Each structure stands twice: as C-alpha cells, then as structure tokens.
Amino acid sequence: MVGTAMGCTHVHGPINLSQSIQTSCNTYYGHIYSAILEGGDVLPSQQYDIWREKVMKFSIGRRIGIDIPGEKPGLLPPSQYYSKRFGNEKWMSGYNISLSIGQGEMGITALKMANIMSIVTNRGYYYNPHLVKMMDNSFGIFSAFG
C-alpha cells in the first residue's frame, strides 16, 4: 500500500497490538499486512507465501479436527492464485488487503475464529474444540460426546 492512505473508522490515534484487539482496529491490521508484504527484499507475492504459512498455523485453510462431521478446511489461497488473477507476481498488498481482517478470499467459520481467539488468549496453547454433552459446575467437570 505504498503511497496509499488508509483511513480508520475510530479516532484513537496510534495504537499497539493489544489496543488494536480491544478496539477492533482494521487499519492497524492493514498497515501490518502491508509492512509484511512490502517490507522485504523479495516480491510481495513471496512475502505473502511466508505470511500465509504462519497464518495457516492458526488452522486457517485446514481442518481443526472438531467432533462435528463434515468440517470444511476453509480457504487461504496461495500466492499463485493472486499472480494468475492479477496477471503477474508483482501485485502489492492493496490487491488483497481484506485478508488482513479475515475477509476477501479467506474462507473462515465462526468456530475457527473463536478457536484463533482461544489460541491468542491462551498465549499460544492450543486446545481442540469439542462438543460438550453436559457440564456440572458444582464439581467443575464435564462430559464430552464420544
């Protein structure tokens, strides 16, 4: 997004990651995405592949392994998709910046988004989500299906 101003719907000025999560600041994520794709010595399409590989560790573009049959893997297109779509490998972050906020061509479910927030909240610890049959709060135990 070199040379392009990105507006913000909030009036909070410069913020950090924690504040961006609190205020749901799309502009913050767009700027970070642009810096990642356009901040290296390689083509943005190559930087995108590195970004994509890291984002996929949060289960985007693959199955989580939940207890519900028919789970879909979702979608996070490879750089070749955009290179073909835009006619070359020199596309910039502005062509697909909506990915920075989980939109555009990214296929993601509400459960997957909740799982990502769980990973962030648990500081990187990952727990597969499960259906719960019963919860007994008096003893703090639960019984899962299966």
Short mmCIF file of N, CA and C in Angstrom, two decimals, residues 21-142:
data_model
loop_
_atom_site.label_atom_id
_atom_site.label_comp_id
_atom_site.label_asym_id
_atom_site.label_seq_id
_atom_site.Cartn_x
_atom_site.Cartn_y
_atom_site.Cartn_z
N ILE A 21 -6.71 -4.95 19.28
CA ILE A 21 -7.66 -6.02 19.57
C ILE A 21 -8.85 -5.46 20.35
N GLN A 22 -8.57 -4.61 21.33
CA GLN A 22 -9.63 -4.01 22.15
C GLN A 22 -10.58 -3.17 21.31
N THR A 23 -10.04 -2.42 20.34
CA THR A 23 -10.88 -1.50 19.55
C THR A 23 -11.27 -2.08 18.20
N SER A 24 -10.80 -3.29 17.89
CA SER A 24 -11.06 -3.92 16.60
C SER A 24 -10.70 -2.98 15.46
N CYS A 25 -9.45 -2.54 15.47
CA CYS A 25 -8.99 -1.55 14.50
C CYS A 25 -8.47 -2.21 13.23
N ASN A 26 -9.31 -2.23 12.19
CA ASN A 26 -8.93 -2.83 10.92
C ASN A 26 -7.72 -2.15 10.30
N THR A 27 -7.59 -0.85 10.51
CA THR A 27 -6.48 -0.10 9.93
C THR A 27 -5.15 -0.61 10.45
N TYR A 28 -5.08 -0.92 11.72
CA TYR A 28 -3.86 -1.47 12.31
C TYR A 28 -3.43 -2.72 11.55
N TYR A 29 -4.37 -3.64 11.35
CA TYR A 29 -4.04 -4.91 10.68
C TYR A 29 -3.68 -4.69 9.21
N GLY A 30 -4.33 -3.75 8.56
CA GLY A 30 -3.98 -3.43 7.19
C GLY A 30 -2.56 -2.90 7.06
N HIS A 31 -2.18 -2.02 7.99
CA HIS A 31 -0.82 -1.48 7.97
C HIS A 31 0.22 -2.56 8.24
N ILE A 32 -0.06 -3.45 9.17
CA ILE A 32 0.87 -4.54 9.47
C ILE A 32 0.99 -5.46 8.25
N TYR A 33 -0.13 -5.79 7.65
CA TYR A 33 -0.14 -6.64 6.45
C TYR A 33 0.70 -6.02 5.34
N SER A 34 0.51 -4.73 5.11
CA SER A 34 1.28 -4.02 4.07
C SER A 34 2.78 -4.04 4.39
N ALA A 35 3.11 -3.81 5.65
CA ALA A 35 4.52 -3.81 6.05
C ALA A 35 5.15 -5.18 5.84
N ILE A 36 4.40 -6.24 6.11
CA ILE A 36 4.91 -7.59 5.93
C ILE A 36 5.13 -7.88 4.45
N LEU A 37 4.14 -7.59 3.62
CA LEU A 37 4.25 -7.93 2.20
C LEU A 37 5.22 -7.03 1.44
N GLU A 38 5.30 -5.78 1.81
CA GLU A 38 6.10 -4.84 1.04
C GLU A 38 7.38 -4.39 1.74
N GLY A 39 7.67 -4.97 2.89
CA GLY A 39 8.81 -4.51 3.66
C GLY A 39 10.09 -5.31 3.47
N GLY A 40 10.11 -6.26 2.58
CA GLY A 40 11.29 -7.10 2.40
C GLY A 40 12.01 -6.83 1.09
N ASP A 41 13.03 -7.63 0.86
CA ASP A 41 13.82 -7.51 -0.36
C ASP A 41 13.34 -8.43 -1.46
N VAL A 42 12.22 -9.09 -1.24
CA VAL A 42 11.66 -10.01 -2.24
C VAL A 42 10.30 -9.49 -2.68
N LEU A 43 9.75 -10.11 -3.70
CA LEU A 43 8.43 -9.71 -4.19
C LEU A 43 7.37 -9.89 -3.11
N PRO A 44 6.36 -9.00 -3.09
CA PRO A 44 5.26 -9.18 -2.15
C PRO A 44 4.62 -10.58 -2.24
N SER A 45 4.58 -11.15 -3.44
CA SER A 45 4.00 -12.49 -3.57
C SER A 45 4.81 -13.52 -2.78
N GLN A 46 6.12 -13.35 -2.72
CA GLN A 46 6.96 -14.26 -1.94
C GLN A 46 6.78 -14.00 -0.44
N GLN A 47 6.66 -12.74 -0.05
CA GLN A 47 6.40 -12.40 1.35
C GLN A 47 5.03 -12.95 1.77
N TYR A 48 4.07 -12.89 0.83
CA TYR A 48 2.73 -13.41 1.10
C TYR A 48 2.80 -14.89 1.45
N ASP A 49 3.63 -15.66 0.71
CA ASP A 49 3.75 -17.10 0.99
C ASP A 49 4.26 -17.34 2.41
N ILE A 50 5.19 -16.51 2.88
CA ILE A 50 5.71 -16.63 4.25
C ILE A 50 4.60 -16.29 5.25
N TRP A 51 3.88 -15.19 4.98
CA TRP A 51 2.76 -14.78 5.84
C TRP A 51 1.71 -15.88 5.89
N ARG A 52 1.36 -16.42 4.73
CA ARG A 52 0.32 -17.46 4.63
C ARG A 52 0.70 -18.69 5.44
N GLU A 53 1.95 -19.11 5.35
CA GLU A 53 2.41 -20.28 6.09
C GLU A 53 2.23 -20.07 7.60
N LYS A 54 2.51 -18.87 8.08
CA LYS A 54 2.37 -18.58 9.51
C LYS A 54 0.90 -18.50 9.91
N VAL A 55 0.07 -17.90 9.09
CA VAL A 55 -1.35 -17.78 9.38
C VAL A 55 -2.02 -19.15 9.40
N MET A 56 -1.57 -20.05 8.54
CA MET A 56 -2.16 -21.39 8.48
C MET A 56 -1.91 -22.19 9.76
N LYS A 57 -0.93 -21.78 10.57
CA LYS A 57 -0.69 -22.45 11.85
C LYS A 57 -1.84 -22.22 12.82
N PHE A 58 -2.70 -21.24 12.52
CA PHE A 58 -3.88 -20.98 13.33
C PHE A 58 -5.10 -21.73 12.80
N SER A 59 -4.89 -22.72 11.95
CA SER A 59 -5.91 -23.61 11.39
C SER A 59 -6.68 -23.00 10.23
N ILE A 60 -6.27 -21.86 9.74
CA ILE A 60 -6.93 -21.27 8.58
C ILE A 60 -6.45 -22.03 7.34
N GLY A 61 -7.40 -22.49 6.53
CA GLY A 61 -7.05 -23.24 5.34
C GLY A 61 -6.86 -24.73 5.59
N ARG A 62 -7.16 -25.18 6.79
CA ARG A 62 -7.07 -26.61 7.09
C ARG A 62 -8.12 -26.95 8.15
N ARG A 63 -8.38 -28.24 8.32
CA ARG A 63 -9.36 -28.68 9.31
C ARG A 63 -8.77 -28.60 10.72
N ILE A 64 -9.63 -28.28 11.70
CA ILE A 64 -9.22 -28.24 13.10
C ILE A 64 -9.24 -29.64 13.68
N GLY A 65 -10.23 -30.45 13.29
CA GLY A 65 -10.40 -31.79 13.84
C GLY A 65 -11.46 -31.81 14.92
N ILE A 66 -12.55 -31.08 14.68
CA ILE A 66 -13.63 -30.99 15.67
C ILE A 66 -14.50 -32.24 15.62
N ASP A 67 -15.41 -32.34 16.57
CA ASP A 67 -16.29 -33.51 16.69
C ASP A 67 -17.50 -33.46 15.77
N ILE A 68 -17.58 -32.52 14.90
CA ILE A 68 -18.73 -32.37 14.01
C ILE A 68 -18.35 -32.93 12.64
N PRO A 69 -19.12 -33.88 12.11
CA PRO A 69 -18.79 -34.44 10.79
C PRO A 69 -18.92 -33.38 9.70
N GLY A 70 -18.11 -33.52 8.67
CA GLY A 70 -18.20 -32.64 7.51
C GLY A 70 -17.50 -31.30 7.67
N GLU A 71 -16.58 -31.20 8.62
CA GLU A 71 -15.86 -29.95 8.80
C GLU A 71 -15.11 -29.56 7.52
N LYS A 72 -15.22 -28.31 7.13
CA LYS A 72 -14.54 -27.81 5.94
C LYS A 72 -13.20 -27.19 6.34
N PRO A 73 -12.21 -27.30 5.47
CA PRO A 73 -10.90 -26.75 5.81
C PRO A 73 -10.83 -25.23 5.72
N GLY A 74 -11.76 -24.61 5.04
CA GLY A 74 -11.66 -23.17 4.83
C GLY A 74 -10.72 -22.88 3.66
N LEU A 75 -10.35 -21.63 3.51
CA LEU A 75 -9.54 -21.25 2.35
C LEU A 75 -8.60 -20.11 2.69
N LEU A 76 -7.38 -20.24 2.26
CA LEU A 76 -6.42 -19.15 2.24
C LEU A 76 -5.59 -19.38 0.98
N PRO A 77 -5.97 -18.70 -0.12
CA PRO A 77 -5.35 -19.00 -1.41
C PRO A 77 -3.83 -18.81 -1.40
N PRO A 78 -3.10 -19.64 -2.18
CA PRO A 78 -1.66 -19.44 -2.32
C PRO A 78 -1.38 -18.23 -3.21
N SER A 79 -0.16 -17.77 -3.20
CA SER A 79 0.21 -16.58 -3.99
C SER A 79 -0.06 -16.78 -5.48
N GLN A 80 0.04 -18.01 -5.96
CA GLN A 80 -0.19 -18.28 -7.38
C GLN A 80 -1.61 -17.89 -7.80
N TYR A 81 -2.55 -18.00 -6.88
CA TYR A 81 -3.93 -17.60 -7.16
C TYR A 81 -3.98 -16.11 -7.52
N TYR A 82 -3.30 -15.28 -6.73
CA TYR A 82 -3.32 -13.84 -6.98
C TYR A 82 -2.47 -13.48 -8.19
N SER A 83 -1.34 -14.17 -8.38
CA SER A 83 -0.50 -13.90 -9.55
C SER A 83 -1.27 -14.18 -10.83
N LYS A 84 -2.03 -15.26 -10.84
CA LYS A 84 -2.85 -15.59 -12.01
C LYS A 84 -3.97 -14.57 -12.17
N ARG A 85 -4.61 -14.22 -11.07
CA ARG A 85 -5.73 -13.28 -11.10
C ARG A 85 -5.31 -11.89 -11.57
N PHE A 86 -4.12 -11.44 -11.11
CA PHE A 86 -3.67 -10.08 -11.44
C PHE A 86 -2.69 -10.05 -12.61
N GLY A 87 -2.36 -11.19 -13.17
CA GLY A 87 -1.57 -11.24 -14.40
C GLY A 87 -0.07 -11.22 -14.22
N ASN A 88 0.44 -11.14 -12.99
CA ASN A 88 1.88 -11.21 -12.75
C ASN A 88 2.14 -11.40 -11.26
N GLU A 89 3.42 -11.52 -10.90
CA GLU A 89 3.78 -11.74 -9.50
C GLU A 89 4.11 -10.44 -8.77
N LYS A 90 3.86 -9.30 -9.41
CA LYS A 90 4.24 -8.02 -8.82
C LYS A 90 3.09 -7.30 -8.13
N TRP A 91 2.04 -8.01 -7.78
CA TRP A 91 0.92 -7.40 -7.09
C TRP A 91 1.35 -6.98 -5.68
N MET A 92 0.66 -5.98 -5.16
CA MET A 92 1.00 -5.41 -3.86
C MET A 92 -0.09 -5.75 -2.83
N SER A 93 0.13 -5.39 -1.59
CA SER A 93 -0.80 -5.72 -0.51
C SER A 93 -2.19 -5.12 -0.72
N GLY A 94 -2.28 -4.00 -1.41
CA GLY A 94 -3.57 -3.36 -1.64
C GLY A 94 -4.52 -4.21 -2.47
N TYR A 95 -3.99 -5.17 -3.21
CA TYR A 95 -4.81 -6.03 -4.05
C TYR A 95 -5.64 -7.02 -3.22
N ASN A 96 -5.14 -7.38 -2.04
CA ASN A 96 -5.86 -8.36 -1.22
C ASN A 96 -5.80 -8.01 0.27
N ILE A 97 -5.78 -6.72 0.56
CA ILE A 97 -5.63 -6.27 1.95
C ILE A 97 -6.78 -6.71 2.85
N SER A 98 -7.91 -7.06 2.27
CA SER A 98 -9.04 -7.54 3.07
C SER A 98 -8.68 -8.83 3.82
N LEU A 99 -7.64 -9.55 3.36
CA LEU A 99 -7.20 -10.75 4.08
C LEU A 99 -6.69 -10.39 5.47
N SER A 100 -6.19 -9.17 5.64
CA SER A 100 -5.62 -8.77 6.93
C SER A 100 -6.66 -8.75 8.05
N ILE A 101 -7.94 -8.70 7.69
CA ILE A 101 -9.00 -8.71 8.70
C ILE A 101 -9.92 -9.93 8.53
N GLY A 102 -9.42 -10.96 7.85
CA GLY A 102 -10.17 -12.20 7.74
C GLY A 102 -11.30 -12.16 6.73
N GLN A 103 -11.19 -11.28 5.75
CA GLN A 103 -12.24 -11.19 4.74
C GLN A 103 -11.67 -11.49 3.36
N GLY A 104 -12.33 -11.04 2.32
CA GLY A 104 -11.87 -11.30 0.96
C GLY A 104 -11.99 -12.77 0.63
N GLU A 105 -10.93 -13.32 0.06
CA GLU A 105 -10.95 -14.72 -0.37
C GLU A 105 -10.73 -15.70 0.77
N MET A 106 -10.52 -15.20 1.97
CA MET A 106 -10.28 -16.09 3.11
C MET A 106 -11.60 -16.74 3.54
N GLY A 107 -11.62 -18.06 3.54
CA GLY A 107 -12.79 -18.79 3.99
C GLY A 107 -12.59 -19.22 5.43
N ILE A 108 -13.37 -18.62 6.33
CA ILE A 108 -13.19 -18.91 7.75
C ILE A 108 -14.55 -18.95 8.44
N THR A 109 -14.73 -19.92 9.33
CA THR A 109 -16.00 -20.05 10.04
C THR A 109 -15.93 -19.33 11.39
N ALA A 110 -17.08 -19.13 11.99
CA ALA A 110 -17.12 -18.51 13.32
C ALA A 110 -16.39 -19.38 14.34
N LEU A 111 -16.52 -20.70 14.24
CA LEU A 111 -15.84 -21.60 15.16
C LEU A 111 -14.32 -21.47 15.02
N LYS A 112 -13.86 -21.36 13.78
CA LYS A 112 -12.42 -21.21 13.56
C LYS A 112 -11.92 -19.89 14.13
N MET A 113 -12.71 -18.83 13.96
CA MET A 113 -12.33 -17.53 14.51
C MET A 113 -12.30 -17.58 16.04
N ALA A 114 -13.26 -18.25 16.64
CA ALA A 114 -13.27 -18.41 18.10
C ALA A 114 -12.06 -19.22 18.55
N ASN A 115 -11.68 -20.21 17.77
CA ASN A 115 -10.52 -21.03 18.09
C ASN A 115 -9.24 -20.19 18.03
N ILE A 116 -9.15 -19.32 17.04
CA ILE A 116 -7.99 -18.43 16.93
C ILE A 116 -7.90 -17.52 18.15
N MET A 117 -9.03 -16.97 18.56
CA MET A 117 -9.03 -16.10 19.74
C MET A 117 -8.65 -16.89 20.99
N SER A 118 -9.03 -18.16 21.05
CA SER A 118 -8.63 -19.01 22.16
C SER A 118 -7.12 -19.19 22.18
N ILE A 119 -6.51 -19.37 21.01
CA ILE A 119 -5.05 -19.52 20.91
C ILE A 119 -4.37 -18.24 21.40
N VAL A 120 -4.89 -17.09 20.99
CA VAL A 120 -4.32 -15.81 21.43
C VAL A 120 -4.49 -15.65 22.93
N THR A 121 -5.69 -15.91 23.43
CA THR A 121 -5.98 -15.76 24.86
C THR A 121 -5.14 -16.71 25.71
N ASN A 122 -4.90 -17.92 25.21
CA ASN A 122 -4.10 -18.91 25.95
C ASN A 122 -2.61 -18.78 25.67
N ARG A 123 -2.22 -17.66 25.06
CA ARG A 123 -0.81 -17.36 24.79
C ARG A 123 -0.11 -18.46 23.99
N GLY A 124 -0.81 -18.95 22.98
CA GLY A 124 -0.22 -19.92 22.07
C GLY A 124 -0.57 -21.37 22.36
N TYR A 125 -1.13 -21.65 23.53
CA TYR A 125 -1.53 -23.03 23.81
C TYR A 125 -2.77 -23.36 23.01
N TYR A 126 -2.80 -24.55 22.46
CA TYR A 126 -3.87 -24.93 21.55
C TYR A 126 -4.66 -26.09 22.11
N TYR A 127 -5.95 -25.92 22.18
CA TYR A 127 -6.85 -26.98 22.60
C TYR A 127 -7.87 -27.20 21.48
N ASN A 128 -8.00 -28.44 21.03
CA ASN A 128 -9.04 -28.72 20.03
C ASN A 128 -10.41 -28.49 20.65
N PRO A 129 -11.29 -27.79 19.94
CA PRO A 129 -12.64 -27.61 20.47
C PRO A 129 -13.41 -28.94 20.42
N HIS A 130 -14.29 -29.15 21.39
CA HIS A 130 -15.10 -30.36 21.45
C HIS A 130 -16.54 -30.00 21.80
N LEU A 131 -17.46 -30.82 21.33
CA LEU A 131 -18.85 -30.69 21.75
C LEU A 131 -18.96 -31.16 23.19
N VAL A 132 -19.76 -30.48 23.95
CA VAL A 132 -19.94 -30.84 25.36
C VAL A 132 -21.35 -31.37 25.55
N LYS A 133 -21.44 -32.55 26.15
CA LYS A 133 -22.74 -33.17 26.41
C LYS A 133 -23.37 -32.61 27.67
N MET A 134 -22.55 -32.41 28.70
CA MET A 134 -23.07 -31.95 29.97
C MET A 134 -21.95 -31.23 30.71
N MET A 135 -22.34 -30.22 31.51
CA MET A 135 -21.35 -29.54 32.34
C MET A 135 -21.91 -29.46 33.74
N ASP A 136 -21.14 -29.91 34.69
CA ASP A 136 -21.55 -29.88 36.09
C ASP A 136 -20.65 -28.86 36.80
N ASN A 137 -21.18 -27.67 36.98
CA ASN A 137 -20.38 -26.60 37.58
C ASN A 137 -20.08 -26.82 39.05
N SER A 138 -20.86 -27.64 39.73
CA SER A 138 -20.62 -27.84 41.16
C SER A 138 -19.30 -28.56 41.41
N PHE A 139 -18.87 -29.38 40.47
CA PHE A 139 -17.60 -30.09 40.63
C PHE A 139 -16.56 -29.65 39.60
N GLY A 140 -16.95 -28.78 38.69
CA GLY A 140 -16.01 -28.30 37.67
C GLY A 140 -15.61 -29.37 36.67
N ILE A 141 -16.50 -30.34 36.43
CA ILE A 141 -16.17 -31.42 35.46
C ILE A 141 -17.18 -31.39 34.33
N PHE A 142 -16.81 -31.95 33.22
CA PHE A 142 -17.72 -32.04 32.09
C PHE A 142 -17.55 -33.38 31.39
#
